[in-house]
mmCIF file of C-alpha atoms in Angstrom:
data_model
loop_
_atom_site.group_PDB
_atom_site.id
_atom_site.type_symbol
_atom_site.label_atom_id
_atom_site.label_comp_id
_atom_site.label_asym_id
_atom_site.label_seq_id
_atom_site.Cartn_x
_atom_site.Cartn_y
_atom_site.Cartn_z
ATOM 1 C CA MET A 1 -53.767 -69.207 -165.998
ATOM 2 C CA ARG A 2 -56.759 -68.861 -168.338
ATOM 3 C CA SER A 3 -55.893 -65.265 -169.212
ATOM 4 C CA ARG A 4 -52.352 -66.294 -170.079
ATOM 5 C CA LEU A 5 -53.615 -69.255 -172.062
ATOM 6 C CA LEU A 6 -56.128 -67.128 -173.947
ATOM 7 C CA ALA A 7 -53.464 -64.520 -174.706
ATOM 8 C CA ALA A 8 -51.225 -67.201 -176.201
ATOM 9 C CA VAL A 9 -54.090 -68.541 -178.279
ATOM 10 C CA VAL A 10 -55.073 -65.094 -179.549
ATOM 11 C CA VAL A 11 -51.471 -64.363 -180.553
ATOM 12 C CA SER A 12 -51.287 -67.687 -182.368
ATOM 13 C CA ALA A 13 -54.578 -67.072 -184.149
ATOM 14 C CA ALA A 14 -53.556 -63.611 -185.318
ATOM 15 C CA VAL A 15 -50.317 -64.943 -186.724
ATOM 16 C CA LEU A 16 -51.774 -68.007 -188.368
ATOM 17 C CA ALA A 17 -54.087 -65.638 -190.248
ATOM 18 C CA GLY A 18 -51.178 -64.599 -192.451
ATOM 19 C CA CYS A 19 -48.113 -62.726 -191.216
ATOM 20 C CA ALA A 20 -44.915 -62.989 -193.198
ATOM 21 C CA PRO A 21 -42.367 -65.632 -192.196
ATOM 22 C CA SER A 22 -39.592 -64.437 -189.951
ATOM 23 C CA PRO A 23 -36.130 -64.388 -191.474
ATOM 24 C CA SER A 24 -34.824 -65.484 -188.058
ATOM 25 C CA GLY A 25 -37.033 -68.585 -187.924
ATOM 26 C CA PRO A 26 -36.326 -72.032 -189.366
ATOM 27 C CA SER A 27 -35.162 -71.807 -192.944
ATOM 28 C CA VAL A 28 -37.954 -74.079 -194.172
ATOM 29 C CA ALA A 29 -40.437 -71.273 -193.418
ATOM 30 C CA ARG A 30 -39.079 -69.439 -196.456
ATOM 31 C CA ASP A 31 -39.642 -72.431 -198.742
ATOM 32 C CA LEU A 32 -43.337 -73.135 -198.284
ATOM 33 C CA PRO A 33 -45.251 -75.060 -200.923
ATOM 34 C CA PRO A 34 -47.919 -72.933 -202.649
ATOM 35 C CA ARG A 35 -50.691 -72.368 -200.121
ATOM 36 C CA ALA A 36 -53.303 -72.241 -202.867
ATOM 37 C CA ASP A 37 -53.031 -76.032 -203.063
ATOM 38 C CA LEU A 38 -54.512 -76.322 -199.557
ATOM 39 C CA SER A 39 -56.723 -73.247 -199.340
ATOM 40 C CA PRO A 40 -60.467 -73.934 -199.196
ATOM 41 C CA ASP A 41 -62.899 -71.607 -200.944
ATOM 42 C CA PHE A 42 -65.629 -71.861 -198.271
ATOM 43 C CA ALA A 43 -68.337 -72.496 -200.850
ATOM 44 C CA GLY A 44 -70.564 -74.026 -198.156
ATOM 45 C CA ALA A 45 -70.443 -76.226 -195.104
ATOM 46 C CA PRO A 46 -69.412 -79.761 -196.040
ATOM 47 C CA VAL A 47 -71.845 -82.606 -195.509
ATOM 48 C CA LEU A 48 -70.255 -85.308 -193.378
ATOM 49 C CA PRO A 49 -71.035 -89.003 -193.858
ATOM 50 C CA PRO A 50 -72.805 -90.970 -191.113
ATOM 51 C CA PRO A 51 -70.342 -91.805 -188.317
ATOM 52 C CA ASP A 52 -68.543 -95.129 -188.629
ATOM 53 C CA LEU A 53 -69.141 -96.854 -185.293
ATOM 54 C CA THR A 54 -68.260 -100.356 -186.490
ATOM 55 C CA ASP A 55 -64.763 -100.815 -185.040
ATOM 56 C CA THR A 56 -63.578 -101.153 -181.442
ATOM 57 C CA GLY A 57 -59.849 -100.453 -181.784
ATOM 58 C CA PRO A 58 -57.837 -97.343 -180.850
ATOM 59 C CA GLY A 59 -59.144 -94.274 -182.633
ATOM 60 C CA SER A 60 -62.535 -95.825 -183.365
ATOM 61 C CA LEU A 61 -65.644 -93.790 -182.658
ATOM 62 C CA VAL A 62 -67.911 -94.442 -179.706
ATOM 63 C CA ASP A 63 -70.143 -91.462 -180.472
ATOM 64 C CA SER A 64 -70.327 -88.521 -182.859
ATOM 65 C CA LYS A 65 -72.710 -85.595 -182.538
ATOM 66 C CA PRO A 66 -72.936 -82.339 -184.507
ATOM 67 C CA VAL A 67 -71.618 -79.182 -182.841
ATOM 68 C CA THR A 68 -74.232 -76.470 -183.097
ATOM 69 C CA GLY A 69 -74.341 -72.841 -182.086
ATOM 70 C CA MET A 70 -70.585 -72.282 -182.440
ATOM 71 C CA VAL A 71 -70.501 -68.949 -184.261
ATOM 72 C CA ALA A 72 -66.823 -69.200 -185.226
ATOM 73 C CA PHE A 73 -67.421 -72.454 -187.087
ATOM 74 C CA GLU A 74 -70.605 -71.194 -188.724
ATOM 75 C CA ASP A 75 -68.818 -68.053 -189.930
ATOM 76 C CA ALA A 76 -66.155 -70.269 -191.488
ATOM 77 C CA SER A 77 -68.816 -72.465 -193.175
ATOM 78 C CA ALA A 78 -67.184 -75.409 -191.417
ATOM 79 C CA SER A 79 -68.789 -78.608 -190.166
ATOM 80 C CA ALA A 80 -67.923 -79.802 -186.655
ATOM 81 C CA VAL A 81 -68.727 -82.855 -184.580
ATOM 82 C CA LYS A 82 -68.059 -83.691 -180.929
ATOM 83 C CA VAL A 83 -66.661 -87.210 -180.766
ATOM 84 C CA THR A 84 -65.945 -89.801 -178.136
ATOM 85 C CA TYR A 85 -63.205 -92.142 -179.311
ATOM 86 C CA ARG A 86 -61.222 -95.090 -178.010
ATOM 87 C CA SER A 87 -57.615 -94.803 -176.908
ATOM 88 C CA THR A 88 -55.076 -96.517 -174.652
ATOM 89 C CA ALA A 89 -53.754 -95.514 -171.233
ATOM 90 C CA HIS A 90 -50.063 -95.587 -170.322
ATOM 91 C CA ASP A 91 -50.419 -99.052 -168.774
ATOM 92 C CA GLY A 92 -52.004 -100.517 -171.905
ATOM 93 C CA THR A 93 -55.592 -100.555 -170.663
ATOM 94 C CA PRO A 94 -58.336 -99.374 -173.045
ATOM 95 C CA SER A 95 -59.690 -95.888 -172.448
ATOM 96 C CA GLN A 96 -61.912 -93.280 -174.045
ATOM 97 C CA ALA A 97 -61.445 -89.606 -174.774
ATOM 98 C CA THR A 98 -63.445 -86.745 -176.228
ATOM 99 C CA GLY A 99 -62.652 -84.065 -178.757
ATOM 100 C CA VAL A 100 -63.991 -81.951 -181.584
ATOM 101 C CA VAL A 101 -63.346 -82.605 -185.281
ATOM 102 C CA VAL A 102 -63.789 -79.615 -187.601
ATOM 103 C CA VAL A 103 -63.853 -79.946 -191.396
ATOM 104 C CA PRO A 104 -63.240 -76.978 -193.712
ATOM 105 C CA ALA A 105 -65.565 -76.011 -196.510
ATOM 106 C CA GLY A 106 -64.609 -76.088 -200.153
ATOM 107 C CA LYS A 107 -62.961 -78.581 -202.451
ATOM 108 C CA PRO A 108 -60.257 -80.716 -200.813
ATOM 109 C CA PRO A 109 -56.912 -81.434 -202.475
ATOM 110 C CA LYS A 110 -56.564 -84.592 -204.552
ATOM 111 C CA ASP A 111 -55.424 -86.752 -201.629
ATOM 112 C CA GLY A 112 -57.918 -85.301 -199.165
ATOM 113 C CA TRP A 113 -57.580 -82.698 -196.420
ATOM 114 C CA PRO A 114 -54.511 -83.293 -194.237
ATOM 115 C CA ILE A 115 -55.200 -83.412 -190.497
ATOM 116 C CA VAL A 116 -53.753 -81.355 -187.651
ATOM 117 C CA ALA A 117 -54.261 -82.425 -184.040
ATOM 118 C CA LEU A 118 -54.204 -79.258 -181.910
ATOM 119 C CA GLY A 119 -53.056 -79.892 -178.334
ATOM 120 C CA HIS A 120 -54.258 -77.427 -175.721
ATOM 121 C CA ALA A 121 -52.268 -76.084 -172.794
ATOM 122 C CA MET A 122 -52.889 -77.279 -169.237
ATOM 123 C CA THR A 123 -56.483 -76.742 -168.081
ATOM 124 C CA GLY A 124 -56.590 -78.972 -164.992
ATOM 125 C CA THR A 125 -56.708 -82.592 -163.903
ATOM 126 C CA GLN A 126 -60.445 -83.243 -163.403
ATOM 127 C CA PRO A 127 -63.030 -84.381 -165.964
ATOM 128 C CA LYS A 128 -64.791 -81.007 -165.766
ATOM 129 C CA CYS A 129 -61.595 -79.301 -166.952
ATOM 130 C CA GLY A 130 -61.951 -80.463 -170.572
ATOM 131 C CA PRO A 131 -61.882 -77.402 -172.851
ATOM 132 C CA THR A 132 -64.630 -78.703 -175.146
ATOM 133 C CA LEU A 133 -66.975 -78.345 -172.158
ATOM 134 C CA ALA A 134 -66.247 -74.604 -171.957
ATOM 135 C CA ASP A 135 -67.787 -71.766 -173.929
ATOM 136 C CA ASN A 136 -65.682 -71.056 -177.006
ATOM 137 C CA TYR A 137 -63.321 -73.837 -175.897
ATOM 138 C CA TYR A 138 -61.317 -71.370 -173.772
ATOM 139 C CA GLY A 139 -60.680 -69.320 -176.901
ATOM 140 C CA TYR A 140 -59.327 -72.165 -179.035
ATOM 141 C CA THR A 141 -62.024 -71.770 -181.700
ATOM 142 C CA SER A 142 -59.948 -68.924 -183.153
ATOM 143 C CA PRO A 143 -56.793 -70.944 -183.966
ATOM 144 C CA ILE A 144 -58.974 -73.878 -185.019
ATOM 145 C CA VAL A 145 -60.689 -71.705 -187.621
ATOM 146 C CA THR A 146 -57.383 -70.277 -188.797
ATOM 147 C CA LEU A 147 -55.990 -73.770 -189.324
ATOM 148 C CA LEU A 148 -59.152 -74.583 -191.273
ATOM 149 C CA SER A 149 -58.473 -71.604 -193.518
ATOM 150 C CA ARG A 150 -55.018 -73.023 -194.183
ATOM 151 C CA GLY A 151 -56.576 -76.213 -195.525
ATOM 152 C CA PHE A 152 -56.557 -78.661 -192.619
ATOM 153 C CA VAL A 153 -59.099 -80.837 -190.908
ATOM 154 C CA VAL A 154 -58.558 -79.970 -187.245
ATOM 155 C CA VAL A 155 -59.095 -82.284 -184.314
ATOM 156 C CA PHE A 156 -59.043 -80.737 -180.860
ATOM 157 C CA PRO A 157 -58.826 -83.428 -178.149
ATOM 158 C CA ASP A 158 -59.612 -82.928 -174.488
ATOM 159 C CA TYR A 159 -57.092 -85.698 -173.564
ATOM 160 C CA GLN A 160 -57.910 -88.814 -171.587
ATOM 161 C CA GLY A 161 -59.436 -87.991 -168.194
ATOM 162 C CA LEU A 162 -60.682 -84.547 -169.276
ATOM 163 C CA GLY A 163 -64.178 -83.900 -170.579
ATOM 164 C CA LEU A 164 -65.464 -87.401 -169.853
ATOM 165 C CA ASP A 165 -66.345 -89.121 -166.577
ATOM 166 C CA GLY A 166 -65.425 -92.699 -165.805
ATOM 167 C CA GLN A 167 -61.853 -92.661 -167.128
ATOM 168 C CA ALA A 168 -58.523 -92.930 -165.338
ATOM 169 C CA PRO A 169 -57.553 -89.637 -163.656
ATOM 170 C CA HIS A 170 -55.828 -87.161 -165.939
ATOM 171 C CA SER A 171 -52.133 -86.331 -165.687
ATOM 172 C CA VAL A 172 -50.562 -83.276 -167.318
ATOM 173 C CA VAL A 173 -47.141 -84.967 -167.434
ATOM 174 C CA ASP A 174 -48.040 -88.484 -168.645
ATOM 175 C CA ALA A 175 -46.318 -88.467 -172.030
ATOM 176 C CA THR A 176 -47.381 -91.949 -173.111
ATOM 177 C CA THR A 177 -51.087 -91.423 -172.513
ATOM 178 C CA LEU A 178 -51.009 -87.917 -174.006
ATOM 179 C CA GLY A 179 -49.231 -89.195 -177.110
ATOM 180 C CA ASN A 180 -51.746 -92.017 -177.522
ATOM 181 C CA THR A 181 -54.625 -89.574 -177.129
ATOM 182 C CA MET A 182 -53.244 -87.321 -179.880
ATOM 183 C CA ILE A 183 -52.614 -90.213 -182.262
ATOM 184 C CA ASP A 184 -56.078 -91.624 -181.687
ATOM 185 C CA ALA A 185 -57.605 -88.167 -182.128
ATOM 186 C CA ALA A 186 -56.120 -88.091 -185.641
ATOM 187 C CA ARG A 187 -57.477 -91.574 -186.295
ATOM 188 C CA ALA A 188 -60.899 -90.459 -185.072
ATOM 189 C CA ALA A 189 -60.795 -87.445 -187.393
ATOM 190 C CA HIS A 190 -60.077 -89.738 -190.327
ATOM 191 C CA ARG A 191 -63.071 -91.857 -189.348
ATOM 192 C CA VAL A 192 -65.258 -88.774 -189.242
ATOM 193 C CA LEU A 193 -64.115 -87.929 -192.784
ATOM 194 C CA PRO A 194 -62.812 -91.095 -194.483
ATOM 195 C CA THR A 195 -61.842 -89.085 -197.580
ATOM 196 C CA SER A 196 -59.342 -87.068 -195.533
ATOM 197 C CA SER A 197 -55.645 -87.756 -195.877
ATOM 198 C CA THR A 198 -53.926 -90.301 -193.662
ATOM 199 C CA GLN A 199 -51.108 -87.765 -193.290
ATOM 200 C CA TRP A 200 -51.339 -85.653 -190.171
ATOM 201 C CA ALA A 201 -49.349 -83.347 -187.914
ATOM 202 C CA ALA A 202 -49.425 -82.511 -184.210
ATOM 203 C CA TYR A 203 -49.184 -79.004 -182.783
ATOM 204 C CA GLY A 204 -49.383 -78.148 -179.092
ATOM 205 C CA LEU A 205 -48.568 -75.687 -176.329
ATOM 206 C CA GLY A 206 -47.411 -76.545 -172.795
ATOM 207 C CA GLU A 207 -49.103 -79.816 -171.918
ATOM 208 C CA GLY A 208 -50.166 -79.912 -175.554
ATOM 209 C CA GLY A 209 -46.516 -79.508 -176.543
ATOM 210 C CA LEU A 210 -45.720 -82.629 -174.526
ATOM 211 C CA ALA A 211 -48.637 -84.422 -176.199
ATOM 212 C CA ALA A 212 -47.405 -83.445 -179.673
ATOM 213 C CA TRP A 213 -43.820 -84.478 -178.934
ATOM 214 C CA ALA A 214 -44.975 -87.755 -177.370
ATOM 215 C CA ALA A 215 -47.100 -88.484 -180.434
ATOM 216 C CA ALA A 216 -43.957 -88.259 -182.558
ATOM 217 C CA GLU A 217 -42.236 -90.655 -180.163
ATOM 218 C CA ARG A 218 -45.188 -93.064 -180.091
ATOM 219 C CA ALA A 219 -46.263 -93.025 -183.738
ATOM 220 C CA GLY A 220 -43.804 -95.710 -184.825
ATOM 221 C CA VAL A 221 -45.061 -98.268 -182.305
ATOM 222 C CA TYR A 222 -48.664 -97.154 -181.889
ATOM 223 C CA GLY A 223 -49.744 -95.059 -184.867
ATOM 224 C CA GLY A 224 -50.436 -97.708 -187.504
ATOM 225 C CA GLY A 225 -52.725 -96.692 -190.342
ATOM 226 C CA MET A 226 -51.800 -93.000 -190.187
ATOM 227 C CA THR A 227 -48.599 -91.147 -191.124
ATOM 228 C CA LEU A 228 -47.385 -88.439 -188.743
ATOM 229 C CA VAL A 229 -45.277 -86.024 -190.786
ATOM 230 C CA GLY A 230 -44.076 -83.865 -187.886
ATOM 231 C CA ALA A 231 -44.880 -82.317 -184.534
ATOM 232 C CA VAL A 232 -44.529 -78.781 -183.182
ATOM 233 C CA ALA A 233 -43.964 -78.629 -179.422
ATOM 234 C CA MET A 234 -44.332 -75.090 -178.059
ATOM 235 C CA SER A 235 -43.069 -74.677 -174.463
ATOM 236 C CA PRO A 236 -43.550 -78.415 -173.915
ATOM 237 C CA PHE A 237 -43.898 -79.975 -170.457
ATOM 238 C CA ALA A 238 -41.050 -82.200 -171.639
ATOM 239 C CA ASP A 239 -39.253 -82.752 -168.329
ATOM 240 C CA MET A 240 -40.715 -80.897 -165.376
ATOM 241 C CA SER A 241 -38.090 -82.039 -162.855
ATOM 242 C CA PRO A 242 -36.472 -78.558 -162.564
ATOM 243 C CA LEU A 243 -39.669 -77.417 -160.815
ATOM 244 C CA VAL A 244 -38.387 -79.326 -157.797
ATOM 245 C CA ASP A 245 -35.349 -77.032 -157.612
ATOM 246 C CA THR A 246 -37.663 -74.030 -157.743
ATOM 247 C CA ALA A 247 -39.798 -75.405 -154.915
ATOM 248 C CA GLU A 248 -36.720 -76.189 -152.809
ATOM 249 C CA ARG A 249 -35.504 -72.616 -153.205
ATOM 250 C CA GLY A 250 -38.933 -71.231 -152.323
ATOM 251 C CA ASP A 251 -39.093 -69.416 -155.661
ATOM 252 C CA LEU A 252 -42.567 -70.473 -156.773
ATOM 253 C CA THR A 253 -44.259 -67.133 -157.346
ATOM 254 C CA GLY A 254 -47.420 -66.002 -159.056
ATOM 255 C CA LEU A 255 -50.688 -67.799 -159.672
ATOM 256 C CA ALA A 256 -49.584 -69.470 -162.921
ATOM 257 C CA ASP A 257 -46.355 -70.933 -161.507
ATOM 258 C CA LEU A 258 -48.006 -72.111 -158.289
ATOM 259 C CA ARG A 259 -50.867 -73.711 -160.143
ATOM 260 C CA THR A 260 -48.512 -75.456 -162.559
ATOM 261 C CA TYR A 261 -46.582 -76.984 -159.676
ATOM 262 C CA ILE A 262 -49.696 -77.981 -157.709
ATOM 263 C CA TRP A 263 -51.405 -79.527 -160.716
ATOM 264 C CA THR A 264 -48.178 -81.311 -161.617
ATOM 265 C CA LEU A 265 -48.015 -82.834 -158.132
ATOM 266 C CA GLN A 266 -51.657 -83.882 -158.379
ATOM 267 C CA SER A 267 -50.920 -85.386 -161.792
ATOM 268 C CA LEU A 268 -48.196 -87.593 -160.317
ATOM 269 C CA ALA A 269 -50.582 -88.733 -157.589
ATOM 270 C CA ASN A 270 -53.130 -89.535 -160.307
ATOM 271 C CA LEU A 271 -50.503 -91.684 -162.029
ATOM 272 C CA ASP A 272 -49.473 -93.405 -158.793
ATOM 273 C CA PRO A 273 -51.986 -93.210 -155.910
ATOM 274 C CA SER A 274 -49.305 -94.514 -153.533
ATOM 275 C CA LEU A 275 -47.415 -91.204 -153.847
ATOM 276 C CA ASP A 276 -47.533 -89.410 -150.494
ATOM 277 C CA LEU A 277 -48.393 -85.822 -151.387
ATOM 278 C CA ASP A 278 -47.737 -84.761 -147.805
ATOM 279 C CA LEU A 279 -44.034 -85.112 -148.576
ATOM 280 C CA TYR A 280 -44.462 -82.060 -150.808
ATOM 281 C CA ARG A 281 -47.180 -79.983 -149.156
ATOM 282 C CA SER A 282 -47.806 -78.662 -145.662
ATOM 283 C CA GLY A 283 -49.597 -75.845 -143.874
ATOM 284 C CA LEU A 284 -52.121 -74.004 -146.011
ATOM 285 C CA ALA A 285 -51.316 -76.060 -149.119
ATOM 286 C CA ARG A 286 -52.289 -79.303 -147.375
ATOM 287 C CA GLU A 287 -55.358 -77.765 -145.695
ATOM 288 C CA GLN A 288 -56.727 -76.249 -148.921
ATOM 289 C CA TRP A 289 -55.398 -78.746 -151.470
ATOM 290 C CA ASP A 290 -58.793 -79.600 -152.960
ATOM 291 C CA VAL A 291 -59.427 -75.911 -153.663
ATOM 292 C CA LEU A 292 -55.941 -75.321 -155.050
ATOM 293 C CA ALA A 293 -56.173 -78.347 -157.356
ATOM 294 C CA ASP A 294 -59.639 -77.435 -158.650
ATOM 295 C CA CYS A 295 -59.746 -75.987 -162.172
ATOM 296 C CA VAL A 296 -63.164 -74.437 -161.528
ATOM 297 C CA PRO A 297 -63.405 -73.778 -157.757
ATOM 298 C CA PRO A 298 -66.871 -72.862 -156.431
ATOM 299 C CA ASP A 299 -65.542 -69.503 -155.226
ATOM 300 C CA PRO A 300 -62.785 -68.308 -157.609
ATOM 301 C CA ASP A 301 -62.033 -65.193 -155.557
ATOM 302 C CA ALA A 302 -61.551 -67.238 -152.390
ATOM 303 C CA ALA A 303 -59.309 -69.664 -154.283
ATOM 304 C CA ARG A 304 -57.182 -66.794 -155.564
ATOM 305 C CA ARG A 305 -56.760 -65.470 -152.014
ATOM 306 C CA ILE A 306 -55.590 -68.891 -150.861
ATOM 307 C CA TYR A 307 -52.989 -68.933 -153.633
ATOM 308 C CA GLU A 308 -51.830 -65.458 -152.598
ATOM 309 C CA GLU A 309 -51.465 -66.569 -148.970
ATOM 310 C CA LEU A 310 -49.263 -69.600 -149.720
ATOM 311 C CA LYS A 311 -45.795 -69.531 -148.173
ATOM 312 C CA PRO A 312 -42.659 -71.107 -149.694
ATOM 313 C CA ASN A 313 -42.541 -73.786 -146.994
ATOM 314 C CA ASP A 314 -46.090 -74.851 -147.874
ATOM 315 C CA LEU A 315 -44.784 -76.440 -151.079
ATOM 316 C CA ARG A 316 -41.192 -77.288 -150.181
ATOM 317 C CA PRO A 317 -40.230 -81.009 -150.295
ATOM 318 C CA ARG A 318 -39.876 -82.456 -146.818
ATOM 319 C CA ASP A 319 -36.310 -83.682 -147.305
ATOM 320 C CA GLN A 320 -33.684 -84.465 -149.940
ATOM 321 C CA ALA A 321 -34.928 -88.011 -150.474
ATOM 322 C CA ALA A 322 -38.418 -86.744 -151.243
ATOM 323 C CA ALA A 323 -37.049 -84.122 -153.621
ATOM 324 C CA ASP A 324 -34.896 -86.655 -155.463
ATOM 325 C CA ASP A 325 -37.802 -89.067 -155.833
ATOM 326 C CA LEU A 326 -39.973 -86.298 -157.238
ATOM 327 C CA ARG A 327 -37.321 -85.381 -159.809
ATOM 328 C CA GLN A 328 -37.069 -88.995 -160.917
ATOM 329 C CA ARG A 329 -40.838 -89.349 -161.281
ATOM 330 C CA LEU A 330 -41.159 -86.178 -163.327
ATOM 331 C CA SER A 331 -38.296 -87.087 -165.659
ATOM 332 C CA ALA A 332 -39.645 -90.599 -166.169
ATOM 333 C CA ALA A 333 -43.136 -89.332 -167.022
ATOM 334 C CA GLY A 334 -41.980 -86.986 -169.799
ATOM 335 C CA VAL A 335 -40.109 -87.251 -173.087
ATOM 336 C CA PRO A 336 -38.233 -88.825 -174.652
ATOM 337 C CA VAL A 337 -40.252 -91.939 -173.950
ATOM 338 C CA ARG A 338 -38.169 -94.899 -172.937
ATOM 339 C CA TYR A 339 -37.973 -96.841 -176.197
ATOM 340 C CA PRO A 340 -34.772 -98.201 -177.741
ATOM 341 C CA THR A 341 -35.659 -96.861 -181.198
ATOM 342 C CA PRO A 342 -35.872 -93.217 -182.325
ATOM 343 C CA GLY A 343 -39.161 -91.406 -182.691
ATOM 344 C CA ALA A 344 -41.086 -91.840 -185.920
ATOM 345 C CA ALA A 345 -41.408 -88.166 -186.895
ATOM 346 C CA PRO A 346 -39.387 -84.967 -186.587
ATOM 347 C CA VAL A 347 -40.168 -82.463 -183.839
ATOM 348 C CA LEU A 348 -39.779 -78.695 -183.783
ATOM 349 C CA VAL A 349 -39.242 -77.641 -180.145
ATOM 350 C CA ALA A 350 -39.763 -73.944 -179.403
ATOM 351 C CA PHE A 351 -39.403 -72.332 -175.987
ATOM 352 C CA GLY A 352 -38.455 -69.167 -174.153
ATOM 353 C CA SER A 353 -35.256 -69.179 -172.121
ATOM 354 C CA LEU A 354 -36.992 -67.438 -169.179
ATOM 355 C CA ASP A 355 -40.164 -69.531 -169.075
ATOM 356 C CA THR A 356 -41.127 -70.495 -165.514
ATOM 357 C CA ASN A 357 -44.100 -72.740 -166.394
ATOM 358 C CA ALA A 358 -42.291 -75.082 -168.767
ATOM 359 C CA PRO A 359 -38.745 -75.093 -167.341
ATOM 360 C CA PRO A 360 -36.147 -74.463 -170.081
ATOM 361 C CA ALA A 361 -33.618 -76.619 -168.216
ATOM 362 C CA GLY A 362 -36.000 -79.573 -168.457
ATOM 363 C CA ILE A 363 -36.663 -78.952 -172.148
ATOM 364 C CA ARG A 364 -32.920 -78.903 -172.814
ATOM 365 C CA LEU A 365 -32.494 -82.177 -170.889
ATOM 366 C CA ALA A 366 -35.239 -83.759 -172.984
ATOM 367 C CA VAL A 367 -33.776 -82.455 -176.241
ATOM 368 C CA ASP A 368 -30.317 -83.764 -175.338
ATOM 369 C CA ALA A 369 -31.700 -87.206 -174.468
ATOM 370 C CA ALA A 370 -33.855 -87.365 -177.597
ATOM 371 C CA CYS A 371 -30.982 -86.357 -179.869
ATOM 372 C CA ALA A 372 -28.690 -88.886 -178.217
ATOM 373 C CA LYS A 373 -31.275 -91.544 -179.081
ATOM 374 C CA GLY A 374 -31.332 -90.462 -182.714
ATOM 375 C CA ASP A 375 -34.568 -88.460 -182.759
ATOM 376 C CA GLN A 376 -34.929 -85.698 -185.356
ATOM 377 C CA ILE A 377 -35.224 -82.542 -183.277
ATOM 378 C CA GLU A 378 -35.023 -78.963 -184.454
ATOM 379 C CA VAL A 379 -34.790 -76.328 -181.700
ATOM 380 C CA LEU A 380 -35.973 -72.734 -181.712
ATOM 381 C CA GLU A 381 -35.090 -70.989 -178.447
ATOM 382 C CA ARG A 382 -36.210 -67.425 -177.769
ATOM 383 C CA VAL A 383 -33.370 -66.104 -175.629
ATOM 384 C CA GLY A 384 -34.577 -63.663 -172.987
ATOM 385 C CA ALA A 385 -38.273 -64.445 -173.579
ATOM 386 C CA SER A 386 -40.683 -65.898 -171.033
ATOM 387 C CA GLU A 387 -42.811 -67.681 -173.653
ATOM 388 C CA ALA A 388 -42.150 -69.671 -176.806
ATOM 389 C CA SER A 389 -44.704 -67.984 -178.972
ATOM 390 C CA ASN A 390 -44.771 -64.716 -180.829
ATOM 391 C CA ASP A 391 -46.017 -63.922 -184.317
ATOM 392 C CA GLN A 392 -42.753 -64.823 -186.018
ATOM 393 C CA VAL A 393 -42.335 -68.122 -184.175
ATOM 394 C CA VAL A 394 -45.873 -69.295 -184.888
ATOM 395 C CA GLU A 395 -45.597 -68.415 -188.572
ATOM 396 C CA SER A 396 -42.260 -70.220 -188.778
ATOM 397 C CA ALA A 397 -43.779 -73.253 -187.041
ATOM 398 C CA LEU A 398 -46.615 -73.368 -189.574
ATOM 399 C CA GLY A 399 -44.077 -73.072 -192.363
ATOM 400 C CA TRP A 400 -42.135 -75.921 -190.802
ATOM 401 C CA LEU A 401 -45.260 -78.092 -190.873
ATOM 402 C CA TYR A 402 -46.029 -77.178 -194.492
ATOM 403 C CA ALA A 403 -42.535 -78.332 -195.371
ATOM 404 C CA ARG A 404 -43.091 -81.634 -193.580
ATOM 405 C CA PHE A 405 -46.336 -82.248 -195.476
ATOM 406 C CA ALA A 406 -44.483 -81.405 -198.691
ATOM 407 C CA GLY A 407 -41.847 -84.040 -197.906
ATOM 408 C CA GLN A 408 -38.944 -81.624 -197.590
ATOM 409 C CA ARG A 409 -35.888 -82.827 -195.725
ATOM 410 C CA LEU A 410 -35.364 -81.505 -192.220
ATOM 411 C CA GLY A 411 -32.541 -79.036 -191.713
ATOM 412 C CA ASN A 412 -30.531 -78.195 -188.609
ATOM 413 C CA VAL A 413 -31.188 -81.488 -186.814
ATOM 414 C CA CYS A 414 -30.035 -81.297 -183.198
ATOM 415 C CA VAL A 415 -27.834 -78.271 -183.925
ATOM 416 C CA GLY A 416 -26.206 -76.932 -180.771
ATOM 417 C CA VAL A 417 -27.162 -79.959 -178.677
ATOM 418 C CA SER A 418 -24.502 -81.183 -176.287
#
């Protein structure tokens, strides 16, 4: 999983560094505002003001400490702080989350640096799985620095339940909590640098794609004080219910697909402890569940062997009723969130038609439901590809975000949606 994640991040970083827009991507990528307006000159690392710890509402800072020894940030002459900030869980209870805020060097534009919240792909469900606890943030320092070079303050949240003990257990499919965490990460970034813009965008992959999409859904009812201009959802965990079909057929294959399904099941149990996981696991899966669900098992080689020894029946739902209940839970946890009003910001959804981690059938279901509700969705499907991202797609997605910050009207809303 980590090698695949790192590969996706490296591809994204290489593209964000400056490839030409793809003529096959969204048309707005060919109409970017002048990048010189947002390009920093890296004259020296910016000096950040003392942290504002005076408030207690969502997005307020609990703690802020300088990040030191991160070569990528030092090479970019950027300033970075590790923050703990307040947020809200899906049931409305107060929570806390951690993340890193990185500020580019140079002179900001007149209205202040705009903010991008960068949502990471799935890393696990335990507090120790937070990427800001890992060396080089699992490789995410590269795209962070590239976004800095494009003229953005970047906030990189761990998400609630990752990176910090004492919080509600993390769920990779809990759209409401993920959306809140992204929105509050942007608020926290603005508190770190009060001269930054109140305009921000969300960009995420996999679980991070769900978080970005959910932020667009939530911003109208939860995002007061900040303006979300748009969200890019790459291979989003939008509706993971088709995984149940895969498990019923016994077609879960490969470490990445197995881990996605296992961590998704654990995520549902974290959301609802009354869920009987034994309806969906047996044999070796039940015996070794703690190892299989561990993002950093004590013996990685032994854990890999256990994954390789799993049989289809080990993860097959016990009966049709159990399978149907699992589908309902997964659909309800994802997007679109169940509000009567449309989302507050447009969303670019990009995915590969052969992706097995983020089921395309579930993404299409979510897009159809969101468009029926009146959401502004633009879809970029890579037919015959197993992943959403390549150099052209990432460059087009960045162009799409530039257009949103520039106030350009969205084109091709819900085109091709049933």
